[in-house]
GROMACS .gro file of C-alpha atoms in nm:
model
  457
    1MET     CA    1  13.493   7.376   5.709
    2THR     CA    2  13.430   7.337   5.299
    3ASN     CA    3  13.529   7.661   5.090
    4ALA     CA    4  13.191   7.771   4.932
    5ILE     CA    5  13.358   7.838   4.610
    6ASP     CA    6  13.618   7.569   4.634
    7GLY     CA    7  13.808   7.601   4.277
    8LEU     CA    8  13.537   7.781   4.138
    9VAL     CA    9  13.743   7.953   3.900
   10SER     CA   10  14.122   7.850   3.960
   11GLY     CA   11  14.028   7.517   3.965
   12LEU     CA   12  14.241   7.452   4.293
   13ASP     CA   13  14.124   7.219   4.574
   14THR     CA   14  14.144   7.494   4.820
   15THR     CA   15  13.970   7.272   5.071
   16SER     CA   16  14.282   7.023   5.103
   17LEU     CA   17  14.519   7.286   5.032
   18ILE     CA   18  14.406   7.471   5.325
   19ASN     CA   19  14.377   7.175   5.524
   20SER     CA   20  14.729   7.073   5.445
   21LEU     CA   21  14.875   7.384   5.567
   22MET     CA   22  14.678   7.387   5.882
   23LYS     CA   23  14.841   7.074   5.983
   24VAL     CA   24  15.161   7.224   5.946
   25GLU     CA   25  15.015   7.506   6.162
   26ALA     CA   26  14.929   7.269   6.422
   27ALA     CA   27  15.236   7.085   6.488
   28PRO     CA   28  15.330   7.255   6.780
   29GLN     CA   29  14.974   7.200   6.917
   30ALA     CA   30  15.014   6.842   6.847
   31LEU     CA   31  15.348   6.833   7.053
   32LEU     CA   32  15.187   6.987   7.318
   33LYS     CA   33  14.914   6.712   7.327
   34ALA     CA   34  15.180   6.417   7.331
   35LYS     CA   35  15.341   6.593   7.611
   36VAL     CA   36  15.011   6.588   7.797
   37ALA     CA   37  14.972   6.249   7.742
   38THR     CA   38  15.318   6.133   7.831
   39SER     CA   39  15.238   6.343   8.174
   40GLN     CA   40  14.927   6.216   8.243
   41THR     CA   41  15.061   5.852   8.195
   42PHE     CA   42  15.392   5.946   8.430
   43ILE     CA   43  15.110   6.089   8.721
   44SER     CA   44  14.914   5.775   8.691
   45ALA     CA   45  15.215   5.550   8.771
   46LEU     CA   46  15.334   5.781   9.036
   47GLN     CA   47  14.954   5.748   9.189
   48GLY     CA   48  14.963   5.406   9.203
   49LEU     CA   49  15.343   5.409   9.320
   50ASN     CA   50  15.245   5.666   9.578
   51SER     CA   51  14.941   5.444   9.710
   52GLN     CA   52  15.174   5.160   9.742
   53VAL     CA   53  15.425   5.320   9.943
   54ALA     CA   54  15.160   5.457  10.167
   55ALA     CA   55  15.045   5.095  10.240
   56LEU     CA   56  15.408   5.021  10.336
   57GLY     CA   57  15.418   5.301  10.546
   58THR     CA   58  15.118   5.203  10.736
   59LEU     CA   59  15.206   4.844  10.763
   60ALA     CA   60  15.565   4.935  10.871
   61ALA     CA   61  15.424   5.178  11.126
   62ASN     CA   62  15.207   4.931  11.282
   63ALA     CA   63  15.506   4.663  11.289
   64ALA     CA   64  15.699   4.941  11.489
   65LYS     CA   65  15.433   4.994  11.747
   66PRO     CA   66  15.548   4.894  12.102
   67ALA     CA   67  15.445   4.552  12.177
   68ALA     CA   68  15.347   4.497  11.796
   69LEU     CA   69  15.537   4.189  11.801
   70ASP     CA   70  15.438   4.079  12.127
   71LEU     CA   71  15.212   3.806  11.972
   72TYR     CA   72  15.074   3.495  12.163
   73SER     CA   73  14.874   3.207  12.089
   74SER     CA   74  14.667   2.994  12.313
   75THR     CA   75  14.521   2.652  12.361
   76SER     CA   76  14.310   2.428  12.527
   77SER     CA   77  14.315   2.072  12.611
   78SER     CA   78  13.979   2.043  12.587
   79PRO     CA   79  13.706   2.114  12.298
   80THR     CA   80  13.465   2.210  12.572
   81ILE     CA   81  13.690   2.508  12.642
   82THR     CA   82  13.791   2.780  12.355
   83THR     CA   83  14.036   3.048  12.382
   84SER     CA   84  14.118   3.381  12.219
   85VAL     CA   85  14.415   3.591  12.246
   86SER     CA   86  14.413   3.997  12.257
   87ALA     CA   87  14.682   4.256  12.346
   88GLY     CA   88  14.841   4.219  12.680
   89ALA     CA   89  14.864   3.869  12.669
   90SER     CA   90  15.184   3.700  12.804
   91ALA     CA   91  15.317   3.325  12.816
   92GLY     CA   92  15.153   3.120  13.088
   93GLN     CA   93  14.963   2.821  13.204
   94LEU     CA   94  14.632   2.763  13.419
   95ASP     CA   95  14.430   2.476  13.508
   96VAL     CA   96  14.028   2.525  13.551
   97VAL     CA   97  13.747   2.318  13.650
   98VAL     CA   98  13.414   2.437  13.489
   99GLY     CA   99  13.157   2.382  13.761
  100ALA     CA  100  12.853   2.570  13.605
  101LEU     CA  101  12.722   2.760  13.271
  102ALA     CA  102  12.571   3.051  13.271
  103SER     CA  103  12.209   3.059  13.157
  104SER     CA  104  11.906   3.325  13.127
  105GLN     CA  105  11.574   3.303  13.351
  106VAL     CA  106  11.301   3.113  13.178
  107GLU     CA  107  10.951   3.088  13.359
  108VAL     CA  108  10.588   2.998  13.252
  109SER     CA  109  10.275   3.150  13.381
  110ALA     CA  110   9.983   2.935  13.475
  111ALA     CA  111   9.729   2.857  13.183
  112LEU     CA  112   9.531   3.170  13.111
  113THR     CA  113   9.272   3.304  12.874
  114VAL     CA  114   9.314   3.665  12.930
  115TRP     CA  115   9.524   3.879  13.104
  116PRO     CA  116   9.405   3.829  13.506
  117ALA     CA  117   9.359   4.208  13.595
  118THR     CA  118   9.208   4.516  13.481
  119PRO     CA  119   9.326   4.754  13.366
  120PRO     CA  120   9.581   4.552  13.193
  121VAL     CA  121   9.899   4.680  13.393
  122LEU     CA  122  10.189   4.474  13.492
  123THR     CA  123  10.543   4.555  13.622
  124ILE     CA  124  10.847   4.360  13.544
  125VAL     CA  125  11.161   4.367  13.782
  126SER     CA  126  11.492   4.300  13.619
  127GLY     CA  127  11.809   4.382  13.769
  128GLY     CA  128  11.684   4.625  14.018
  129VAL     CA  129  11.482   4.828  13.792
  130SER     CA  130  11.121   4.838  13.785
  131THR     CA  131  10.927   4.883  13.456
  132GLU     CA  132  10.555   4.943  13.462
  133ILE     CA  133  10.375   4.840  13.134
  134THR     CA  134  10.008   4.872  13.023
  135ALA     CA  135   9.882   4.678  12.733
  136ALA     CA  136   9.634   4.788  12.482
  137SER     CA  137   9.364   4.519  12.628
  138THR     CA  138   9.363   4.241  12.854
  139SER     CA  139   9.402   4.009  12.540
  140LEU     CA  140   9.716   3.797  12.568
  141ASP     CA  141   9.819   3.892  12.242
  142ASP     CA  142   9.837   4.270  12.335
  143VAL     CA  143  10.029   4.177  12.666
  144VAL     CA  144  10.275   3.995  12.473
  145THR     CA  145  10.316   4.303  12.224
  146ALA     CA  146  10.333   4.533  12.519
  147ILE     CA  147  10.601   4.377  12.694
  148ASN     CA  148  10.826   4.295  12.400
  149ALA     CA  149  10.837   4.666  12.297
  150ALA     CA  150  10.927   4.766  12.666
  151ASN     CA  151  11.286   4.655  12.612
  152THR     CA  152  11.308   4.551  12.968
  153GLY     CA  153  11.554   4.257  12.900
  154VAL     CA  154  11.244   4.001  12.905
  155THR     CA  155  11.066   3.871  12.616
  156ALA     CA  156  10.741   3.697  12.622
  157THR     CA  157  10.583   3.463  12.387
  158ARG     CA  158  10.239   3.325  12.412
  159VAL     CA  159  10.226   2.937  12.416
  160ALA     CA  160   9.897   2.705  12.362
  161SER     CA  161   9.773   2.531  12.672
  162GLY     CA  162   9.461   2.342  12.584
  163VAL     CA  163   9.133   2.478  12.700
  164ASP     CA  164   8.934   2.573  12.986
  165ALA     CA  165   8.636   2.401  13.142
  166LEU     CA  166   8.404   2.619  12.936
  167GLY     CA  167   8.614   2.523  12.610
  168ALA     CA  168   8.762   2.862  12.557
  169PRO     CA  169   9.145   2.849  12.446
  170GLN     CA  170   9.436   2.872  12.706
  171TYR     CA  171   9.794   2.974  12.696
  172ARG     CA  172  10.047   2.992  12.900
  173LEU     CA  173  10.307   3.285  12.870
  174GLN     CA  174  10.643   3.190  12.849
  175PHE     CA  175  10.876   3.494  12.986
  176THR     CA  176  11.239   3.459  12.875
  177GLY     CA  177  11.548   3.683  13.001
  178THR     CA  178  11.764   3.819  12.717
  179ALA     CA  179  12.074   3.817  12.890
  180THR     CA  180  12.252   3.511  13.112
  181GLY     CA  181  12.374   3.568  13.457
  182ALA     CA  182  12.221   3.582  13.829
  183ALA     CA  183  12.184   3.941  13.802
  184LYS     CA  184  11.956   3.933  13.506
  185SER     CA  185  11.685   3.765  13.706
  186PHE     CA  186  11.316   3.911  13.692
  187GLU     CA  187  10.971   3.910  13.843
  188VAL     CA  188  10.666   3.960  13.637
  189HIS     CA  189  10.381   4.147  13.869
  190GLN     CA  190  10.034   4.220  13.790
  191GLY     CA  191   9.926   4.581  13.826
  192ALA     CA  192  10.140   4.888  13.880
  193LYS     CA  193  10.495   4.948  14.061
  194ALA     CA  194  10.292   5.063  14.348
  195ASP     CA  195  10.145   4.705  14.384
  196VAL     CA  196  10.470   4.505  14.335
  197ALA     CA  197  10.436   4.234  14.600
  198PRO     CA  198  10.486   3.846  14.657
  199ALA     CA  199  10.098   3.837  14.622
  200ASN     CA  200  10.098   3.969  14.311
  201ASP     CA  201  10.377   3.767  14.153
  202LEU     CA  202  10.256   3.636  13.860
  203LEU     CA  203  10.505   3.354  13.826
  204ALA     CA  204  10.455   3.238  14.192
  205ALA     CA  205  10.109   3.184  14.142
  206PRO     CA  206   9.952   2.834  14.107
  207GLY     CA  207  10.029   2.649  13.812
  208SER     CA  208  10.316   2.861  13.700
  209ALA     CA  209  10.652   2.694  13.670
  210VAL     CA  210  11.029   2.782  13.659
  211ILE     CA  211  11.192   2.616  13.342
  212ARG     CA  212  11.527   2.776  13.388
  213THR     CA  213  11.718   3.009  13.649
  214ALA     CA  214  11.911   3.282  13.565
  215LYS     CA  215  12.283   3.168  13.700
  216ASP     CA  216  12.645   3.280  13.652
  217ALA     CA  217  12.892   3.046  13.502
  218SER     CA  218  13.158   2.964  13.741
  219VAL     CA  219  13.528   2.794  13.734
  220THR     CA  220  13.734   2.679  13.980
  221LEU     CA  221  14.111   2.770  13.972
  222TRP     CA  222  14.402   2.506  14.172
  223ALA     CA  223  14.104   2.277  14.196
  224GLY     CA  224  14.160   2.019  14.508
  225THR     CA  225  14.417   2.238  14.667
  226GLY     CA  226  14.435   2.509  14.951
  227ALA     CA  227  14.461   2.777  14.682
  228ALA     CA  228  14.128   2.671  14.537
  229GLN     CA  229  13.943   2.978  14.397
  230THR     CA  230  13.615   2.996  14.230
  231ILE     CA  231  13.553   3.270  13.973
  232THR     CA  232  13.219   3.354  13.832
  233SER     CA  233  13.078   3.538  13.517
  234ALA     CA  234  12.749   3.648  13.401
  235THR     CA  235  12.826   3.480  13.075
  236ASN     CA  236  13.040   3.173  12.949
  237THR     CA  237  13.328   3.410  12.886
  238PHE     CA  238  13.587   3.476  13.132
  239SER     CA  239  13.805   3.786  13.051
  240ASN     CA  240  14.002   3.804  13.350
  241LEU     CA  241  14.143   3.477  13.426
  242LEU     CA  242  14.491   3.550  13.229
  243PRO     CA  243  14.619   3.878  13.097
  244GLY     CA  244  14.508   3.928  12.724
  245VAL     CA  245  14.303   3.578  12.706
  246ALA     CA  246  13.947   3.525  12.661
  247VAL     CA  247  13.830   3.190  12.801
  248THR     CA  248  13.481   3.049  12.664
  249VAL     CA  249  13.323   2.738  12.836
  250SER     CA  250  13.074   2.526  12.666
  251ALA     CA  251  13.035   2.226  12.910
  252ILE     CA  252  13.083   2.141  13.271
  253SER     CA  253  13.398   1.955  13.336
  254VAL     CA  254  13.511   1.701  13.646
  255ASP     CA  255  13.874   1.683  13.565
  256PRO     CA  256  14.078   2.025  13.492
  257VAL     CA  257  14.131   2.155  13.185
  258THR     CA  258  14.477   2.310  13.077
  259ILE     CA  259  14.500   2.650  12.911
  260LYS     CA  260  14.853   2.743  12.751
  261VAL     CA  261  14.943   3.087  12.639
  262ALA     CA  262  15.270   3.095  12.443
  263ARG     CA  263  15.475   3.317  12.240
  264ASP     CA  264  15.338   3.279  11.867
  265ASP     CA  265  15.646   3.269  11.652
  266ALA     CA  266  15.466   3.184  11.319
  267GLN     CA  267  15.259   3.499  11.359
  268ILE     CA  268  15.600   3.713  11.435
  269GLY     CA  269  15.763   3.535  11.138
  270SER     CA  270  15.420   3.604  10.930
  271LEU     CA  271  15.452   3.979  11.016
  272ALA     CA  272  15.811   4.040  10.928
  273SER     CA  273  15.767   3.805  10.603
  274GLY     CA  274  15.504   4.045  10.518
  275LEU     CA  275  15.672   4.334  10.557
  276VAL     CA  276  15.971   4.214  10.317
  277SER     CA  277  15.704   4.144  10.059
  278SER     CA  278  15.552   4.469  10.099
  279VAL     CA  279  15.902   4.614  10.002
  280ASN     CA  280  15.929   4.378   9.713
  281GLY     CA  281  15.611   4.495   9.565
  282ILE     CA  282  15.748   4.845   9.554
  283PHE     CA  283  16.072   4.713   9.382
  284ALA     CA  284  15.866   4.527   9.138
  285LEU     CA  285  15.632   4.794   9.030
  286ILE     CA  286  15.938   5.065   8.982
  287SER     CA  287  16.132   4.767   8.786
  288THR     CA  288  15.851   4.703   8.552
  289LYS     CA  289  15.803   5.047   8.479
  290SER     CA  290  16.141   5.132   8.416
  291VAL     CA  291  16.210   4.879   8.166
  292VAL     CA  292  16.322   4.951   7.810
  293VAL     CA  293  16.155   4.767   7.546
  294ASN     CA  294  16.334   4.700   7.233
  295SER     CA  295  16.104   4.650   6.902
  296THR     CA  296  16.117   4.762   6.530
  297ASN     CA  297  15.886   5.003   6.346
  298ALA     CA  298  15.697   4.981   6.009
  299ALA     CA  299  16.006   5.049   5.809
  300GLY     CA  300  16.227   4.761   6.026
  301ALA     CA  301  16.397   5.021   6.215
  302ALA     CA  302  16.503   4.947   6.573
  303VAL     CA  303  16.311   5.134   6.820
  304MET     CA  304  16.351   5.149   7.191
  305SER     CA  305  16.066   5.239   7.401
  306PRO     CA  306  16.164   5.362   7.775
  307GLY     CA  307  15.944   5.268   8.053
  308VAL     CA  308  15.737   5.550   8.256
  309PHE     CA  309  16.000   5.550   8.522
  310THR     CA  310  16.312   5.503   8.310
  311GLY     CA  311  16.561   5.772   8.362
  312LYS     CA  312  16.322   5.929   8.639
  313SER     CA  313  16.574   6.017   8.941
  314SER     CA  314  16.318   6.081   9.171
  315VAL     CA  315  16.170   5.735   9.151
  316ARG     CA  316  16.513   5.573   9.169
  317ASP     CA  317  16.604   5.788   9.480
  318VAL     CA  318  16.270   5.633   9.657
  319ASN     CA  319  16.345   5.302   9.576
  320GLN     CA  320  16.715   5.368   9.704
  321LYS     CA  321  16.601   5.494  10.059
  322ILE     CA  322  16.373   5.206  10.110
  323LEU     CA  323  16.617   4.963  10.007
  324THR     CA  324  16.868   5.118  10.254
  325ALA     CA  325  16.594   5.151  10.510
  326ALA     CA  326  16.540   4.770  10.506
  327SER     CA  327  16.907   4.651  10.458
  328ALA     CA  328  17.120   4.853  10.672
  329PRO     CA  329  17.256   4.692  11.001
  330VAL     CA  330  17.086   4.703  11.316
  331ASN     CA  331  17.316   4.800  11.601
  332GLY     CA  332  17.597   4.666  11.402
  333HIS     CA  333  17.439   4.335  11.286
  334SER     CA  334  17.318   4.276  10.934
  335PRO     CA  335  16.953   4.202  10.907
  336SER     CA  336  17.065   3.859  10.717
  337GLU     CA  337  17.142   3.741  11.048
  338TYR     CA  338  16.798   3.753  11.125
  339GLY     CA  339  16.695   3.612  10.755
  340ILE     CA  340  16.629   3.915  10.602
  341SER     CA  341  16.878   3.999  10.332
  342ILE     CA  342  16.964   4.177   9.993
  343THR     CA  343  16.986   3.978   9.686
  344LYS     CA  344  17.213   4.065   9.369
  345SER     CA  345  16.903   4.195   9.185
  346GLY     CA  346  16.866   4.446   9.437
  347THR     CA  347  16.568   4.307   9.594
  348MET     CA  348  16.500   4.163   9.986
  349GLU     CA  349  16.456   3.808  10.087
  350PHE     CA  350  16.296   3.657  10.364
  351ASP     CA  351  16.457   3.318  10.487
  352ALA     CA  352  16.132   3.184  10.690
  353ALA     CA  353  16.352   2.896  10.845
  354LYS     CA  354  16.644   3.104  10.952
  355PHE     CA  355  16.422   3.362  11.087
  356ALA     CA  356  16.229   3.092  11.305
  357THR     CA  357  16.574   2.939  11.433
  358VAL     CA  358  16.732   3.265  11.555
  359LEU     CA  359  16.386   3.388  11.686
  360ALA     CA  360  16.368   3.052  11.905
  361LYS     CA  361  16.685   3.134  12.035
  362ASP     CA  362  16.703   3.490  12.102
  363PRO     CA  363  16.337   3.641  12.060
  364THR     CA  364  16.411   3.989  12.237
  365THR     CA  365  16.718   4.063  11.986
  366VAL     CA  366  16.528   3.955  11.690
  367LYS     CA  367  16.197   4.119  11.748
  368ALA     CA  368  16.382   4.435  11.843
  369ALA     CA  369  16.554   4.421  11.532
  370VAL     CA  370  16.255   4.390  11.313
  371GLN     CA  371  16.056   4.663  11.486
  372GLU     CA  372  16.393   4.880  11.413
  373ILE     CA  373  16.374   4.820  11.032
  374ALA     CA  374  16.016   4.851  11.060
  375ALA     CA  375  16.048   5.201  11.187
  376ARG     CA  376  16.309   5.299  10.951
  377VAL     CA  377  16.112   5.189  10.651
  378ALA     CA  378  15.779   5.380  10.792
  379ALA     CA  379  15.979   5.692  10.815
  380VAL     CA  380  16.093   5.680  10.438
  381ALA     CA  381  15.756   5.550  10.316
  382THR     CA  382  15.591   5.825  10.508
  383ALA     CA  383  15.827   6.093  10.430
  384ALA     CA  384  15.756   5.978  10.050
  385SER     CA  385  15.404   5.945  10.035
  386ASP     CA  386  15.276   6.195  10.282
  387LYS     CA  387  14.974   6.346  10.143
  388TYR     CA  388  15.100   6.705  10.170
  389THR     CA  389  15.481   6.712  10.165
  390GLY     CA  390  15.557   6.361  10.041
  391GLN     CA  391  15.868   6.326   9.780
  392ILE     CA  392  15.635   6.173   9.515
  393THR     CA  393  15.304   6.351   9.626
  394SER     CA  394  15.498   6.662   9.519
  395GLN     CA  395  15.609   6.552   9.199
  396ILE     CA  396  15.272   6.432   9.120
  397THR     CA  397  15.139   6.798   9.204
  398GLY     CA  398  15.410   6.955   8.990
  399GLN     CA  399  15.330   6.714   8.700
  400GLN     CA  400  14.940   6.831   8.727
  401SER     CA  401  15.058   7.179   8.744
  402THR     CA  402  15.251   7.093   8.421
  403VAL     CA  403  14.963   6.946   8.244
  404LYS     CA  404  14.719   7.210   8.346
  405ASP     CA  405  14.961   7.498   8.192
  406LEU     CA  406  15.008   7.277   7.886
  407GLY     CA  407  14.630   7.264   7.862
  408ASN     CA  408  14.607   7.616   7.861
  409ARG     CA  409  14.847   7.654   7.585
  410ILE     CA  410  14.680   7.416   7.399
  411ASP     CA  411  14.352   7.576   7.432
  412ALA     CA  412  14.536   7.894   7.328
  413TRP     CA  413  14.637   7.727   7.028
  414ASP     CA  414  14.256   7.617   6.946
  415ILE     CA  415  14.181   7.994   6.893
  416SER     CA  416  14.496   8.082   6.732
  417LEU     CA  417  14.438   7.797   6.486
  418ALA     CA  418  14.075   7.873   6.418
  419THR     CA  419  14.188   8.228   6.335
  420ARG     CA  420  14.468   8.084   6.099
  421ARG     CA  421  14.219   7.896   5.906
  422ALA     CA  422  13.967   8.168   5.893
  423THR     CA  423  14.253   8.378   5.756
  424LEU     CA  424  14.362   8.103   5.472
  425GLN     CA  425  13.954   8.070   5.389
  426SER     CA  426  13.937   8.425   5.339
  427THR     CA  427  14.239   8.478   5.156
  428TYR     CA  428  14.161   8.166   4.891
  429THR     CA  429  13.798   8.324   4.896
  430ALA     CA  430  13.929   8.624   4.765
  431LEU     CA  431  14.149   8.499   4.524
  432GLU     CA  432  13.874   8.292   4.387
  433THR     CA  433  13.645   8.602   4.379
  434GLN     CA  434  13.957   8.838   4.176
  435LEU     CA  435  14.014   8.560   3.930
  436SER     CA  436  13.651   8.561   3.872
  437LYS     CA  437  13.669   8.938   3.789
  438LEU     CA  438  13.975   8.894   3.573
  439LYS     CA  439  13.795   8.637   3.367
  440ALA     CA  440  13.499   8.822   3.325
  441GLN     CA  441  13.720   9.138   3.235
  442SER     CA  442  13.878   8.916   2.999
  443THR     CA  443  13.582   8.765   2.839
  444TRP     CA  444  13.452   9.131   2.798
  445LEU     CA  445  13.786   9.255   2.641
  446THR     CA  446  13.765   8.961   2.402
  447ALA     CA  447  13.430   9.080   2.295
  448GLN     CA  448  13.513   9.431   2.221
  449LEU     CA  449  13.796   9.327   1.964
  450PRO     CA  450  13.664   9.347   1.602
  451THR     CA  451  13.606   9.030   1.412
  452THR     CA  452  13.803   9.025   1.088
  453THR     CA  453  13.702   8.765   0.795
  454PRO     CA  454  14.023   8.627   0.623
  455THR     CA  455  14.034   8.718   0.213
  456THR     CA  456  14.087   8.467  -0.038
  457GLY     CA  457  14.336   8.566  -0.331
   0.00000   0.00000   0.00000
């Protein structure tokens, strides 16, 4: 704010003088603002750490679940059979011969110019369910529209089929089942449900044709032996041949196709490696934000800038707890025996080759060790990052409370400083006014003194 009578009498730059005084007055508020900026930087860093620790907790908790490391892969000796593994799989082998592929029913009507009955009512029987459909007219387009809107599991398409004896365009109606399997066969009858009868079967009328029948897929197990058994499926995928393995066939075979399911050591190793990498990611984050940077200021003096986590005992505590959980012995055995070891720098290391070797020799012990480590890490990470009671979460909440309090104090200082500025402006304004009065009085007094003329002798 500019003083309206800045230097009017005194010649002083009262605005600059007040601004200088206010800088001194505002020094405590500036310190509060610096504290807020520092706290907000710390809060942001803690939130990033908390998110990463929470992610580690989730990863470790999943790895610690029962059967989480019961990982298997499957192979097929023929590209005409593909497999996929899900929960519940176990090692095994099976030979199958594919006898048939699943198909949906496709049939066409005789050549028509319009729907052959009035009113344009038809009934589709599919899967033992009869659905009566009424078209808007006998137009074949209207019939197709009505069928496709009925959601019976059967769709219709109008296909050009030349002209009749009078030159009128003819069409066949192609009916296609939307699902495969023998249970999805269908019939199309002219008339209402009450009229369903062989005589009214549109697809049995002269000129109609079966393009494809609805069939189940089938495979034979132990073909050529006394134990031969045929298994059918409404689709080309068999989900119950082997536990936890889906088998999809794409071609009929003559010779047996071998399906093998084996423990997937690569997946198990990847899971263990991912757990170690996630732990190291947290260590790296804490280390990076704890580094003290040495530099020089404008005057050339040495300056040390601490990291946002430098000297933060709570962060060091989280780091140490995770490290201990990941590296402590399991049933008297060091994790390093399984390829999971602690380095000189305080991080973790995963030896994939060593892990694979010991896993192949003793999978039960190794998997149990990894799950024990995962369970310990999950417990520590969850305790640190829980959204209500977590150690890091609580510190974030405390810092946010501090920032809020500092903000209130800064706001109070705004009011105090505004009042102080107004007081200084009022004081200097009064000073200028008083000086103006004194100057006026001095001028008046000077005017009252007699003026004498010096005499010459």
